[in-house]
Coordinates of C-alpha atoms and ligand atoms in Angstrom, one line a residue:
M2 CA 66.7 255.5 92.7
A3 CA 66.5 254.5 95.8
S4 CA 67.4 257.0 98.6
P5 CA 71.4 256.3 99.9
V6 CA 70.1 257.3 102.9
A7 CA 66.8 255.0 102.8
A8 CA 69.9 252.6 101.3
Q9 CA 72.6 253.0 104.5
A10 CA 70.0 253.8 107.4
G11 CA 68.9 251.6 108.8
K12 CA 67.4 254.1 111.9
L13 CA 66.1 256.9 109.3
L14 CA 63.9 254.2 108.4
R15 CA 61.5 254.1 111.6
H16 CA 61.2 257.6 110.7
L17 CA 59.9 257.0 107.6
A18 CA 57.1 254.2 106.4
L19 CA 58.1 253.2 103.4
R20 CA 54.4 250.8 102.8
P21 CA 54.3 254.1 100.4
R22 CA 57.0 251.9 98.3
L23 CA 54.6 248.5 98.4
L24 CA 51.3 251.6 96.5
A25 CA 54.2 252.1 94.2
A26 CA 55.4 248.4 93.3
R27 CA 53.6 248.5 89.6
S28 CA 55.2 251.8 89.2
Q29 CA 58.4 251.5 89.9
A30 CA 58.4 254.8 92.2
V31 CA 58.6 255.4 95.4
Q32 CA 58.2 257.7 97.7
L33 CA 58.9 258.2 101.3
T34 CA 56.3 260.4 104.0
P35 CA 56.8 260.7 106.9
R36 CA 57.1 258.7 109.8
R37 CA 54.1 259.5 112.8
W38 CA 54.9 259.4 115.5
L39 CA 53.0 257.2 117.3
N40 CA 53.4 253.1 116.8
L41 CA 51.9 250.2 119.1
Q42 CA 52.4 247.2 120.7
E43 CA 51.0 244.1 118.8
Y44 CA 48.6 243.7 121.7
Q45 CA 47.3 247.0 122.3
S46 CA 46.6 247.0 117.9
K47 CA 45.0 243.8 118.2
K48 CA 43.2 245.0 122.1
L49 CA 42.1 247.7 120.1
M50 CA 40.7 245.6 116.6
S51 CA 38.5 243.0 118.8
D52 CA 37.0 246.0 120.9
N53 CA 36.1 246.5 117.6
G54 CA 34.9 242.9 116.1
V55 CA 37.7 242.4 114.2
K56 CA 38.7 239.3 115.1
V57 CA 42.4 238.0 117.3
Q58 CA 42.9 235.4 119.1
R59 CA 42.4 235.0 123.1
F60 CA 45.7 236.7 125.4
F61 CA 47.4 237.5 127.9
V62 CA 50.3 239.8 128.5
A63 CA 53.3 239.1 130.9
D64 CA 56.2 241.1 132.1
T65 CA 58.1 238.4 133.5
A66 CA 58.0 234.9 133.0
N67 CA 56.1 233.8 135.7
E68 CA 52.7 236.1 134.8
A69 CA 54.1 234.3 131.3
L70 CA 53.5 230.7 132.4
E71 CA 50.8 231.7 134.3
A72 CA 48.6 233.0 132.2
A73 CA 49.7 229.7 130.0
K74 CA 48.2 228.3 132.1
K75 CA 44.8 230.5 132.9
L76 CA 44.3 230.7 128.6
N77 CA 43.9 226.7 128.9
A78 CA 44.7 226.1 125.4
K79 CA 45.3 223.2 123.5
E80 CA 48.8 225.1 122.0
I81 CA 49.6 228.2 122.9
V82 CA 51.4 230.9 120.9
L83 CA 54.1 233.4 122.7
K84 CA 55.9 236.2 121.3
A85 CA 57.9 239.4 122.2
Q86 CA 56.3 243.0 122.1
I87 CA 58.4 244.8 120.6
L88 CA 57.5 247.9 117.5
A89 CA 59.5 245.7 114.9
G90 CA 58.0 243.3 112.5
G91 CA 60.7 239.8 111.1
R92 CA 59.5 238.6 114.9
G93 CA 59.4 235.3 114.1
K94 CA 62.9 235.6 112.8
G95 CA 64.9 237.1 115.1
V96 CA 67.4 236.1 117.6
F97 CA 67.5 237.7 120.6
S98 CA 71.0 238.9 122.6
S99 CA 70.4 235.5 125.2
G100 CA 70.8 232.8 122.7
L101 CA 66.9 231.9 122.1
K102 CA 66.7 231.5 119.1
G103 CA 62.9 232.8 117.6
G104 CA 60.6 236.2 118.7
V105 CA 57.3 233.5 117.9
H106 CA 57.1 230.3 119.5
L107 CA 55.0 227.6 120.1
T108 CA 54.5 224.9 122.2
K109 CA 51.7 222.9 124.1
D110 CA 53.6 223.0 127.8
P111 CA 52.4 226.4 129.6
K112 CA 56.1 225.3 131.7
V113 CA 58.7 225.8 128.5
V114 CA 55.9 229.5 127.9
G115 CA 57.9 229.9 131.5
Q116 CA 60.9 228.7 130.1
L117 CA 61.0 230.5 126.7
A118 CA 60.3 233.8 128.7
K119 CA 63.0 233.8 130.6
Q120 CA 65.0 234.4 127.7
M121 CA 62.8 236.6 125.9
I122 CA 62.0 239.2 129.1
G123 CA 64.9 241.6 129.3
Y124 CA 66.9 240.4 126.6
N125 CA 67.5 242.4 123.3
L126 CA 65.6 241.1 119.9
A127 CA 67.0 241.7 116.6
T128 CA 65.1 241.5 113.5
K129 CA 65.6 242.8 109.9
Q130 CA 64.2 246.2 111.1
T131 CA 65.8 246.5 114.3
P132 CA 68.9 248.4 114.2
K133 CA 71.4 245.4 114.3
E134 CA 72.3 245.4 118.2
G135 CA 67.9 244.8 118.7
V136 CA 65.4 246.0 120.8
K137 CA 65.3 245.4 124.5
V138 CA 61.6 243.2 124.9
N139 CA 59.8 244.5 127.9
K140 CA 57.1 242.5 127.3
V141 CA 55.3 238.8 125.8
M142 CA 51.9 238.4 125.1
V143 CA 51.0 234.5 126.0
A144 CA 48.2 233.8 123.1
E145 CA 45.8 230.9 122.1
A146 CA 48.3 228.8 119.1
L147 CA 45.5 228.5 115.9
D148 CA 46.6 225.6 113.6
I149 CA 46.7 228.2 110.0
S150 CA 46.1 226.6 107.1
R151 CA 47.0 229.6 104.9
E152 CA 48.5 233.1 105.6
T153 CA 47.6 236.4 103.5
Y154 CA 48.5 240.1 103.6
L155 CA 46.3 242.5 104.5
A156 CA 46.9 246.7 105.0
I157 CA 44.5 250.0 104.2
L158 CA 46.9 252.8 105.2
M159 CA 46.8 257.0 104.3
D160 CA 48.3 257.0 99.9
R161 CA 49.4 259.8 99.0
A162 CA 48.8 259.1 95.2
S163 CA 45.9 258.2 96.0
N164 CA 44.7 261.4 98.4
G165 CA 43.6 258.8 100.3
P166 CA 43.0 254.9 102.0
V167 CA 44.0 252.1 99.9
L168 CA 43.8 248.4 101.0
V169 CA 46.2 246.3 99.9
G170 CA 46.6 242.7 100.3
S171 CA 48.7 239.5 98.2
P172 CA 47.3 235.9 99.4
Q173 CA 50.9 235.5 99.4
G174 CA 50.8 236.7 102.9
G175 CA 52.6 235.9 106.8
V176 CA 56.4 236.6 104.7
D177 CA 58.2 240.0 103.8
I178 CA 55.8 241.3 101.8
E179 CA 58.1 244.3 100.1
E180 CA 60.0 241.5 99.0
V181 CA 56.4 240.5 97.1
A182 CA 56.1 243.1 96.6
A183 CA 59.1 243.4 94.6
T184 CA 58.9 239.8 92.9
N185 CA 55.8 238.9 92.7
P186 CA 53.9 242.7 91.9
E187 CA 51.1 240.7 89.9
L188 CA 50.1 238.9 93.4
I189 CA 49.9 242.6 95.0
F190 CA 45.9 244.4 95.3
K191 CA 45.1 247.0 95.9
E192 CA 41.3 249.0 96.0
Q193 CA 41.0 252.8 96.5
I194 CA 38.6 253.9 99.0
D195 CA 36.4 256.8 99.4
I196 CA 36.8 257.9 101.9
I197 CA 33.5 259.5 101.9
E198 CA 31.2 256.8 100.5
G199 CA 33.5 254.5 102.2
I200 CA 34.5 250.6 101.7
K201 CA 31.9 249.5 99.6
D202 CA 30.6 245.8 100.1
S203 CA 32.2 245.0 96.4
Q204 CA 35.7 246.0 96.8
A205 CA 35.8 244.3 100.7
Q206 CA 34.8 241.0 98.0
R207 CA 36.5 241.3 95.4
M208 CA 40.0 241.6 98.1
A209 CA 38.4 238.5 100.5
E210 CA 38.4 236.6 96.4
N211 CA 42.0 238.2 95.2
L212 CA 43.5 236.9 98.7
G213 CA 42.4 233.5 98.0
F214 CA 39.4 233.2 100.0
L215 CA 36.9 231.0 99.3
G216 CA 33.1 229.3 100.0
P217 CA 32.4 231.3 103.0
L218 CA 35.3 231.7 104.5
K219 CA 35.0 235.2 101.3
N220 CA 32.4 236.7 103.2
Q221 CA 34.0 235.6 106.3
A222 CA 37.0 237.7 105.1
A223 CA 34.9 240.7 103.9
D224 CA 32.7 241.5 107.1
Q225 CA 36.6 241.2 108.6
I226 CA 37.9 243.9 106.1
K227 CA 34.9 245.7 106.6
K228 CA 35.5 245.9 110.3
L229 CA 38.8 246.7 109.8
Y230 CA 39.0 249.9 108.2
N231 CA 36.1 251.5 109.7
L232 CA 38.8 250.6 112.8
F233 CA 41.0 252.4 110.6
L234 CA 38.7 255.8 109.6
K235 CA 37.5 255.1 114.5
I236 CA 41.3 255.8 115.8
D237 CA 42.7 257.9 113.1
A238 CA 45.2 255.2 112.2
T239 CA 47.2 256.0 108.4
Q240 CA 48.1 252.4 108.6
V241 CA 46.5 248.8 109.4
E242 CA 48.7 246.1 108.7
V243 CA 48.4 241.7 109.1
N244 CA 50.2 239.8 108.1
P245 CA 49.3 237.6 108.6
F246 CA 45.8 237.7 107.6
G247 CA 45.1 234.4 107.7
E248 CA 43.1 231.2 107.4
T249 CA 42.2 228.0 110.2
P250 CA 41.5 224.5 109.1
E251 CA 38.4 225.1 111.0
G252 CA 36.9 227.7 109.0
Q253 CA 37.3 231.0 110.8
V254 CA 39.5 234.4 109.2
V255 CA 41.3 235.2 112.4
C256 CA 44.4 238.3 112.5
F257 CA 47.4 236.6 113.7
D258 CA 49.4 239.3 114.2
A259 CA 48.6 243.6 113.4
K260 CA 50.5 246.5 112.9
I261 CA 48.9 250.6 113.5
N262 CA 50.7 253.8 113.3
F263 CA 48.5 256.6 114.0
D264 CA 47.8 259.8 112.0
D265 CA 50.0 262.6 115.5
N266 CA 47.4 265.1 114.7
A267 CA 45.0 263.5 115.4
E268 CA 45.9 263.5 119.1
F269 CA 43.7 265.2 120.9
R270 CA 41.2 263.4 118.9
Q271 CA 42.3 259.6 120.3
K272 CA 43.6 260.5 123.4
D273 CA 43.3 257.2 125.0
I274 CA 45.1 256.0 122.9
F275 CA 48.2 258.2 122.8
A276 CA 48.4 257.7 126.1
M277 CA 49.1 253.5 125.6
D278 CA 52.2 255.3 124.3
D279 CA 54.5 253.4 124.4
K280 CA 58.4 255.5 124.6
S281 CA 60.3 252.4 126.4
E282 CA 62.0 251.8 122.8
N283 CA 62.8 255.7 122.3
E284 CA 66.2 256.2 123.1
P285 CA 66.3 258.9 126.0
I286 CA 67.4 261.1 123.5
E287 CA 64.6 261.2 121.4
N288 CA 61.9 261.2 124.5
E289 CA 64.2 264.5 125.6
A290 CA 63.3 265.9 121.6
A291 CA 60.1 265.1 122.0
R292 CA 59.5 266.9 125.2
Y293 CA 60.6 269.7 122.9
D294 CA 59.1 268.7 120.4
L295 CA 60.8 268.3 117.7
K296 CA 62.6 264.4 117.0
Y297 CA 65.6 263.2 117.3
I298 CA 67.2 260.7 114.6
G299 CA 70.4 259.4 115.9
L300 CA 72.4 257.9 112.3
D301 CA 76.4 257.0 112.8
G302 CA 78.3 259.7 111.3
N303 CA 79.7 262.6 111.8
I304 CA 77.7 265.2 110.7
A305 CA 74.6 266.5 113.0
C306 CA 71.5 268.5 110.8
F307 CA 69.0 270.2 111.7
V308 CA 65.5 270.3 109.4
N309 CA 62.5 270.7 109.3
G310 CA 60.1 268.6 107.6
A311 CA 60.7 264.4 107.0
G312 CA 61.4 265.5 103.2
L313 CA 63.8 268.0 104.5
A314 CA 65.4 266.0 107.0
M315 CA 65.8 263.0 103.1
A316 CA 67.2 265.4 101.2
T317 CA 69.7 266.5 103.3
C318 CA 70.9 263.3 104.9
D319 CA 70.6 262.7 101.3
I320 CA 73.4 264.8 99.7
I321 CA 75.5 265.0 102.9
F322 CA 75.5 261.2 101.3
L323 CA 76.7 262.1 98.7
N324 CA 79.8 264.8 98.8
G325 CA 80.9 262.0 100.5
G326 CA 80.0 263.0 104.5
K327 CA 78.5 261.1 107.1
P328 CA 75.1 262.7 108.8
A329 CA 75.4 262.0 112.5
N330 CA 71.7 262.1 113.6
F331 CA 68.9 264.4 112.5
L332 CA 66.8 266.6 114.3
D333 CA 63.5 267.5 112.7
L334 CA 62.5 271.0 114.1
G335 CA 58.8 271.0 112.4
G336 CA 57.0 273.3 112.3
G337 CA 58.3 275.2 114.8
V338 CA 58.0 278.6 115.5
K339 CA 60.0 279.2 118.5
E340 CA 63.5 280.3 119.7
S341 CA 64.0 278.5 122.7
Q342 CA 63.5 275.0 120.7
V343 CA 66.4 276.1 118.4
Y344 CA 68.8 276.1 121.5
Q345 CA 67.6 273.4 122.7
A346 CA 67.9 271.9 119.6
F347 CA 71.6 272.8 119.1
K348 CA 71.9 271.4 123.3
L349 CA 71.0 268.0 122.1
L350 CA 72.6 267.9 118.7
T351 CA 75.7 269.0 120.5
A352 CA 75.5 265.9 122.9
D353 CA 76.4 263.8 121.1
P354 CA 80.6 264.1 120.8
K355 CA 80.6 262.3 117.2
V356 CA 79.5 266.0 116.0
E357 CA 82.7 266.9 114.4
A358 CA 80.3 270.2 112.4
I359 CA 76.8 271.1 111.6
L360 CA 74.5 271.8 109.3
V361 CA 71.3 273.8 109.4
N362 CA 69.0 273.1 106.2
I363 CA 66.2 274.8 107.6
F364 CA 63.2 276.3 104.8
G365 CA 61.3 279.2 106.1
G366 CA 57.8 278.4 105.3
I367 CA 55.2 278.9 108.1
V368 CA 58.5 279.3 110.1
N369 CA 59.7 282.7 110.3
C370 CA 64.1 282.7 109.6
A371 CA 64.5 286.0 111.9
I372 CA 63.8 283.5 114.7
I373 CA 65.6 280.6 113.9
A374 CA 68.5 283.0 112.8
N375 CA 68.2 284.7 117.3
G376 CA 67.6 280.7 118.6
I377 CA 71.1 280.5 116.1
T378 CA 73.3 283.6 118.4
K379 CA 72.2 282.0 121.0
A380 CA 72.7 278.8 120.8
C381 CA 76.1 279.4 120.1
R382 CA 76.9 282.2 122.3
E383 CA 75.8 280.0 125.4
L384 CA 76.7 276.5 123.9
E385 CA 80.2 277.6 123.5
L386 CA 80.0 276.1 120.4
K387 CA 83.6 274.4 119.3
V388 CA 81.8 273.0 115.8
P389 CA 82.2 274.6 112.7
L390 CA 78.3 275.0 111.8
V391 CA 77.4 276.0 108.0
V392 CA 73.4 277.4 107.3
R393 CA 71.4 277.4 105.0
L394 CA 67.8 279.1 105.4
E395 CA 65.5 280.2 102.7
G396 CA 62.4 281.2 102.8
T397 CA 59.8 283.9 105.3
N398 CA 62.1 287.2 106.4
V399 CA 65.1 285.0 104.8
H400 CA 67.5 288.8 104.2
E401 CA 67.1 289.9 108.1
A402 CA 67.6 286.0 109.3
Q403 CA 71.2 286.3 106.8
N404 CA 72.3 290.0 108.7
I405 CA 71.1 288.6 112.1
L406 CA 73.9 285.9 110.8
N407 CA 76.3 288.3 110.0
N408 CA 76.0 290.7 112.5
S409 CA 77.4 287.7 114.9
G410 CA 80.6 288.0 115.1
L411 CA 80.2 284.1 115.6
P412 CA 81.9 282.5 113.2
I413 CA 79.3 280.7 110.9
T414 CA 79.5 279.3 107.3
S415 CA 76.5 280.5 105.3
A416 CA 75.5 278.4 102.2
V417 CA 73.5 279.6 99.7
D418 CA 71.4 276.7 98.8
L419 CA 72.2 272.9 100.0
E420 CA 74.2 271.7 97.6
D421 CA 76.6 274.5 99.1
A422 CA 75.4 274.1 102.4
A423 CA 76.3 269.4 102.3
K424 CA 80.3 270.8 100.5
K425 CA 81.4 272.9 103.3
A426 CA 80.4 270.8 105.7
V427 CA 81.5 267.7 104.8
A428 CA 84.4 270.1 103.7
S429 CA 84.5 271.6 107.2
V430 CA 85.0 267.6 108.2
T431 CA 87.4 266.5 105.7
K432 CA 90.1 269.4 106.3
K433 CA 91.5 268.1 110.2
Ligands
GDP501 P1 56.5 239.1 112.8 O1 57.4 237.6 112.4 O2 56.6 240.2 114.2 O3 55.6 239.1 111.6 O4 55.4 238.2 114.2 P2 54.0 237.7 113.9 O5 52.8 238.2 114.7 O6 53.8 237.1 112.4 O7 54.3 235.5 113.6 C1 55.5 235.4 112.7 C2 54.9 233.3 112.0 O8 55.2 233.2 112.9 C3 53.6 233.3 111.5 O9 53.6 235.1 110.6 C4 52.6 233.0 112.3 O10 53.6 231.8 110.4 C5 53.3 232.2 113.2 N1 52.2 232.3 113.7 C6 52.5 232.9 114.4 N2 51.4 233.2 115.1 C7 50.9 231.6 115.7 C8 49.4 230.9 115.9 O11 48.8 230.8 116.8 N3 50.0 229.1 114.4 C9 50.2 229.0 114.3 N4 50.4 227.9 113.4 N5 51.7 230.3 113.8 C10 51.2 230.9 114.4
MN502 MN1 53.8 239.1 110.6

């Protein structure tokens, strides 16, 4: 069953990597894994790729239309491709708030690059993968355009089902790959890679063949696939996606687009990469939350959710929907254990004027429920909480936590389980 949240809350999708859908295309199972935090822009991903022997086009990055014009002249190319830099895909078919159609443009005239960049930079670009209002474009990529004779799809992902990396490819690239997976699952090919042994020549060759690369192009594609895999490992990526992974009439295999996601747990050993983190697309409240190691996602209902873990966040949002309510946001405490984080979390959740009730759903595994309970009572008092609060705690030290809440004299509604919590939270906002 598709999650009602996934269907209704576009923004939540940014928090959760949906690629496993692709992996599960044949078995129809839907899995959601937490979206890790770091995402790089295309130009940053391509720099990493080209530094590691992966073939990308020559390019410059520009912050102003004038810089874009100068870059186009400097490239001295037969044709130029101008690309808006936002983290979402589907840019080619996107629309700017300036009225300009298309986040990817080809032209032979550097002057046109300047004119188009003027209608891109500073405007919002809305695509199938962005919120309705789009995402502000601060930078454009100016690259040497190459002719494309064929577009294929290639990705390397960490796959839960096989507990390791998997190559996913399709000869049908350039387009929305989820659609290919849904309509032509036989055109999605996979190779599970043993992380200890690494990628085998035979696997890279087979993938290149499945992608339809013929003759000398097959070896070239296989070589690129191996280099992409080695990069994936080296930089602790959770996903490297190249769409299109294309071929030119001159017989070159080129990565025309690039999207790389990283494992947050590797931050300590990938300092240079994490220093590139571009937070400009985050909402201020998301950045504020990140300062306290909290993850905030704004949604459009009226029940604030305070949870730990992306899985519990999904479940909480789903069960609110199923009981006729709508989440206003959710704040993920992750593995956090500090009372001060709980206080900050409440501060952030209640800063949203849409919030009419708060639902706390915390599972104490690593987290001690008593610490959460103390944080909650402290926050309620200091912030003079004015909206109903429903709390469901479970796990480590839950009895002491319950006592703290019950003896606090605060109007806190306890819930025995998730269903009960959702029902009580929904009732508290519909009563009025
Ligand atoms: P996306 O729409 O955000 O995925 O952006 P892409 O970088 O994938 O570009 C969208 C489409 O523009 C690609 O699928 C290609 O068809 C086309 N495109 C991008 N770069 C070039 C290029 O250098 N030459 C040509 N001929 N087409 C390109
Ligand atoms: Mn693309």
